[in-house]
């Protein structure tokens, strides 16, 4: 599968613990996005990278959240001191912005986080 | 920021009938409007998109229309089939997609 891959698919943690998710975008896609999706809602934008630079962060991304894309390829999203309200599906998407590219976002299958 | 509203939240149609989902957006600067289909437990998949310089786009049984003046766009699915059953999301903007809340479409055989 050469699409966007996310790991793990499911994560169960206790309140107060730290968790880290990984996203591997489609090869050579220079843009990478993180979204959060709760039950019965559409995805909500969290942050995005162009290459290794984090260009924008939503106000939804509290200081307990941090995202990195150190080499412009895979990205990690870390949540510190998890709270029950963090329980959601975390989706990653990637796109290619360049000559002739339409910047279409392709999504991964997501990481479902359950905070007990 | 952009605010996208989507209606209806649920839609049940008889196989072979048409389905229409409508979305409105708030930011007149938005210029890209994709539609995603998400089956249970699977990733959102792009099914069709339209840019602001086009009023209508069609791909086989799926079509999207855009009215920039009224700031609304719609998805039309004709000759619905059971495999069309899924949650459909509209979205607006370009790099930072704002999604509607989704429409659960059920196609009755």
PDB file of C-alpha atoms in Angstrom, chain A:
ATOM      1  CA  UNK A   1       0.000   0.000   0.000  1.00  0.00           C
ATOM      2  CA  UNK A   2       1.625   3.241  -1.110  1.00  0.00           C
ATOM      3  CA  UNK A   3      -0.932   5.483   0.553  1.00  0.00           C
ATOM      4  CA  UNK A   4      -0.677   7.421   3.798  1.00  0.00           C
ATOM      5  CA  UNK A   5       0.023   5.064   6.689  1.00  0.00           C
ATOM      6  CA  UNK A   6      -0.522   5.709  10.380  1.00  0.00           C
ATOM      7  CA  UNK A   7       0.678   3.833  13.405  1.00  0.00           C
ATOM      8  CA  UNK A   8      -0.710   2.614  15.701  1.00  0.00           C
ATOM      9  CA  UNK A   9      -4.274   2.107  14.486  1.00  0.00           C
ATOM     10  CA  UNK A  10      -5.602   1.987  18.022  1.00  0.00           C
ATOM     11  CA  UNK A  11      -4.230   3.299  21.288  1.00  0.00           C
ATOM     12  CA  UNK A  12      -5.736   2.904  24.728  1.00  0.00           C
ATOM     13  CA  UNK A  13      -4.123   4.872  27.507  1.00  0.00           C
ATOM     14  CA  UNK A  14      -4.807   6.055  31.015  1.00  0.00           C
ATOM     15  CA  UNK A  15      -5.450   9.688  31.778  1.00  0.00           C
ATOM     16  CA  UNK A  16      -2.238  11.554  32.419  1.00  0.00           C
ATOM     17  CA  UNK A  17      -0.059   9.354  30.211  1.00  0.00           C
ATOM     18  CA  UNK A  18       1.801  10.585  27.131  1.00  0.00           C
ATOM     19  CA  UNK A  19       1.132   9.124  23.699  1.00  0.00           C
ATOM     20  CA  UNK A  20       2.827   9.487  20.341  1.00  0.00           C
ATOM     21  CA  UNK A  21       1.421   8.740  16.902  1.00  0.00           C
ATOM     22  CA  UNK A  22       3.297   8.390  13.639  1.00  0.00           C
ATOM     23  CA  UNK A  23       2.282   9.275  10.106  1.00  0.00           C
ATOM     24  CA  UNK A  24       4.102   8.273   6.931  1.00  0.00           C
ATOM     25  CA  UNK A  25       2.866  10.351   3.996  1.00  0.00           C
ATOM     26  CA  UNK A  26       2.781   9.395   0.355  1.00  0.00           C
ATOM     27  CA  UNK A  27       6.323   9.461  -0.936  1.00  0.00           C
ATOM     28  CA  UNK A  28       7.448  12.888  -2.146  1.00  0.00           C
ATOM     29  CA  UNK A  29       4.370  14.668  -0.829  1.00  0.00           C
ATOM     30  CA  UNK A  30       5.709  17.900   0.620  1.00  0.00           C
ATOM     31  CA  UNK A  31       2.641  18.824   2.678  1.00  0.00           C
ATOM     32  CA  UNK A  32       1.427  16.887   5.700  1.00  0.00           C
ATOM     33  CA  UNK A  33      -1.654  17.623   7.795  1.00  0.00           C
ATOM     34  CA  UNK A  34      -3.063  16.442  11.100  1.00  0.00           C
ATOM     35  CA  UNK A  35      -6.797  16.419  11.787  1.00  0.00           C
ATOM     36  CA  UNK A  36      -8.906  15.221  14.692  1.00  0.00           C
ATOM     37  CA  UNK A  37     -12.278  13.559  14.209  1.00  0.00           C
ATOM     38  CA  UNK A  38     -14.791  12.874  16.967  1.00  0.00           C
ATOM     39  CA  UNK A  39     -17.807  10.616  16.636  1.00  0.00           C
ATOM     40  CA  UNK A  40     -20.464  12.038  14.339  1.00  0.00           C
ATOM     41  CA  UNK A  41     -18.355  14.996  13.244  1.00  0.00           C
ATOM     42  CA  UNK A  42     -16.153  15.885  10.325  1.00  0.00           C
ATOM     43  CA  UNK A  43     -12.378  16.094  10.699  1.00  0.00           C
ATOM     44  CA  UNK A  44     -11.057  19.259  12.342  1.00  0.00           C
ATOM     45  CA  UNK A  45      -7.758  20.785  11.253  1.00  0.00           C
ATOM     46  CA  UNK A  46      -4.962  20.706  13.831  1.00  0.00           C
ATOM     47  CA  UNK A  47      -1.735  21.615  12.066  1.00  0.00           C
ATOM     48  CA  UNK A  48       0.201  21.253   8.845  1.00  0.00           C
ATOM     49  CA  UNK A  49       3.757  21.082   7.566  1.00  0.00           C
ATOM     50  CA  UNK A  50       5.360  22.042   4.336  1.00  0.00           C
ATOM     51  CA  UNK A  51       8.490  19.927   4.166  1.00  0.00           C
ATOM     52  CA  UNK A  52       9.912  20.134   7.717  1.00  0.00           C
ATOM     53  CA  UNK A  53       8.398  23.526   8.554  1.00  0.00           C
ATOM     54  CA  UNK A  54       5.259  23.651  10.688  1.00  0.00           C
ATOM     55  CA  UNK A  55       3.357  26.488   9.048  1.00  0.00           C
ATOM     56  CA  UNK A  56       0.128  26.701  10.990  1.00  0.00           C
ATOM     57  CA  UNK A  57      -1.415  25.419  14.194  1.00  0.00           C
ATOM     58  CA  UNK A  58      -5.085  25.486  15.098  1.00  0.00           C
ATOM     59  CA  UNK A  59      -6.211  26.901  18.429  1.00  0.00           C
ATOM     60  CA  UNK A  60      -7.459  23.338  19.049  1.00  0.00           C
ATOM     61  CA  UNK A  61      -3.813  22.356  19.452  1.00  0.00           C
ATOM     62  CA  UNK A  62      -3.209  23.090  23.119  1.00  0.00           C
ATOM     63  CA  UNK A  63       0.282  23.256  24.597  1.00  0.00           C
ATOM     64  CA  UNK A  64      -0.045  19.572  25.520  1.00  0.00           C
ATOM     65  CA  UNK A  65       0.112  18.741  21.810  1.00  0.00           C
ATOM     66  CA  UNK A  66       3.274  18.860  19.749  1.00  0.00           C
ATOM     67  CA  UNK A  67       3.908  17.787  16.190  1.00  0.00           C
ATOM     68  CA  UNK A  68       7.152  17.335  14.347  1.00  0.00           C
ATOM     69  CA  UNK A  69       8.331  16.452  10.886  1.00  0.00           C
ATOM     70  CA  UNK A  70      12.082  16.469  11.385  1.00  0.00           C
ATOM     71  CA  UNK A  71      13.294  15.389   7.955  1.00  0.00           C
ATOM     72  CA  UNK A  72      10.352  16.441   5.877  1.00  0.00           C
ATOM     73  CA  UNK A  73       9.129  12.881   5.543  1.00  0.00           C
ATOM     74  CA  UNK A  74       7.257  11.143   8.399  1.00  0.00           C
ATOM     75  CA  UNK A  75       5.604  13.117  11.177  1.00  0.00           C
ATOM     76  CA  UNK A  76       4.819  12.468  14.830  1.00  0.00           C
ATOM     77  CA  UNK A  77       2.040  13.877  16.966  1.00  0.00           C
ATOM     78  CA  UNK A  78       2.578  13.716  20.719  1.00  0.00           C
ATOM     79  CA  UNK A  79      -0.042  14.361  23.365  1.00  0.00           C
ATOM     80  CA  UNK A  80       1.253  14.902  26.875  1.00  0.00           C
ATOM     81  CA  UNK A  81      -0.788  14.366  30.036  1.00  0.00           C
ATOM     82  CA  UNK A  82      -3.731  12.955  28.118  1.00  0.00           C
ATOM     83  CA  UNK A  83      -7.268  13.862  29.154  1.00  0.00           C
ATOM     84  CA  UNK A  84     -10.518  12.037  28.451  1.00  0.00           C
ATOM     85  CA  UNK A  85     -11.471  14.824  26.050  1.00  0.00           C
ATOM     86  CA  UNK A  86      -8.519  13.852  23.865  1.00  0.00           C
ATOM     87  CA  UNK A  87     -10.304  10.632  22.906  1.00  0.00           C
ATOM     88  CA  UNK A  88     -10.832  10.841  19.141  1.00  0.00           C
ATOM     89  CA  UNK A  89      -9.621   9.610  15.785  1.00  0.00           C
ATOM     90  CA  UNK A  90      -6.422  11.371  14.728  1.00  0.00           C
ATOM     91  CA  UNK A  91      -6.121  11.544  10.967  1.00  0.00           C
ATOM     92  CA  UNK A  92      -3.083  12.376   8.902  1.00  0.00           C
ATOM     93  CA  UNK A  93      -3.212  13.549   5.297  1.00  0.00           C
ATOM     94  CA  UNK A  94      -0.608  14.482   2.724  1.00  0.00           C
ATOM     95  CA  UNK A  95      -0.575  16.421  -0.510  1.00  0.00           C
ATOM     96  CA  UNK A  96       1.810  17.577  -3.163  1.00  0.00           C
ATOM     97  CA  UNK A  97       2.093  21.263  -3.850  1.00  0.00           C
ATOM     98  CA  UNK A  98       4.079  21.879  -6.961  1.00  0.00           C
ATOM     99  CA  UNK A  99       3.931  22.444 -10.683  1.00  0.00           C
ATOM    100  CA  UNK A 100       0.735  20.866 -11.979  1.00  0.00           C
ATOM    101  CA  UNK A 101      -0.155  19.456  -8.558  1.00  0.00           C
ATOM    102  CA  UNK A 102      -3.678  20.052  -7.384  1.00  0.00           C
ATOM    103  CA  UNK A 103      -2.861  19.883  -3.678  1.00  0.00           C
ATOM    104  CA  UNK A 104      -5.417  17.111  -3.176  1.00  0.00           C
ATOM    105  CA  UNK A 105      -5.255  15.740   0.356  1.00  0.00           C
ATOM    106  CA  UNK A 106      -5.034  11.963   0.749  1.00  0.00           C
ATOM    107  CA  UNK A 107      -5.914  10.608   4.153  1.00  0.00           C
ATOM    108  CA  UNK A 108      -4.569   7.797   6.258  1.00  0.00           C
ATOM    109  CA  UNK A 109      -6.825   5.379   8.125  1.00  0.00           C
ATOM    110  CA  UNK A 110      -6.206   7.210  11.389  1.00  0.00           C
ATOM    111  CA  UNK A 111      -5.194   6.389  14.954  1.00  0.00           C
ATOM    112  CA  UNK A 112      -8.098   5.909  17.324  1.00  0.00           C
ATOM    113  CA  UNK A 113      -7.185   7.132  20.817  1.00  0.00           C
ATOM    114  CA  UNK A 114      -9.170   6.108  23.855  1.00  0.00           C
ATOM    115  CA  UNK A 115      -8.255   7.784  27.148  1.00  0.00           C
ATOM    116  CA  UNK A 116      -9.589   5.934  30.179  1.00  0.00           C
TER     117      UNK A 116
END
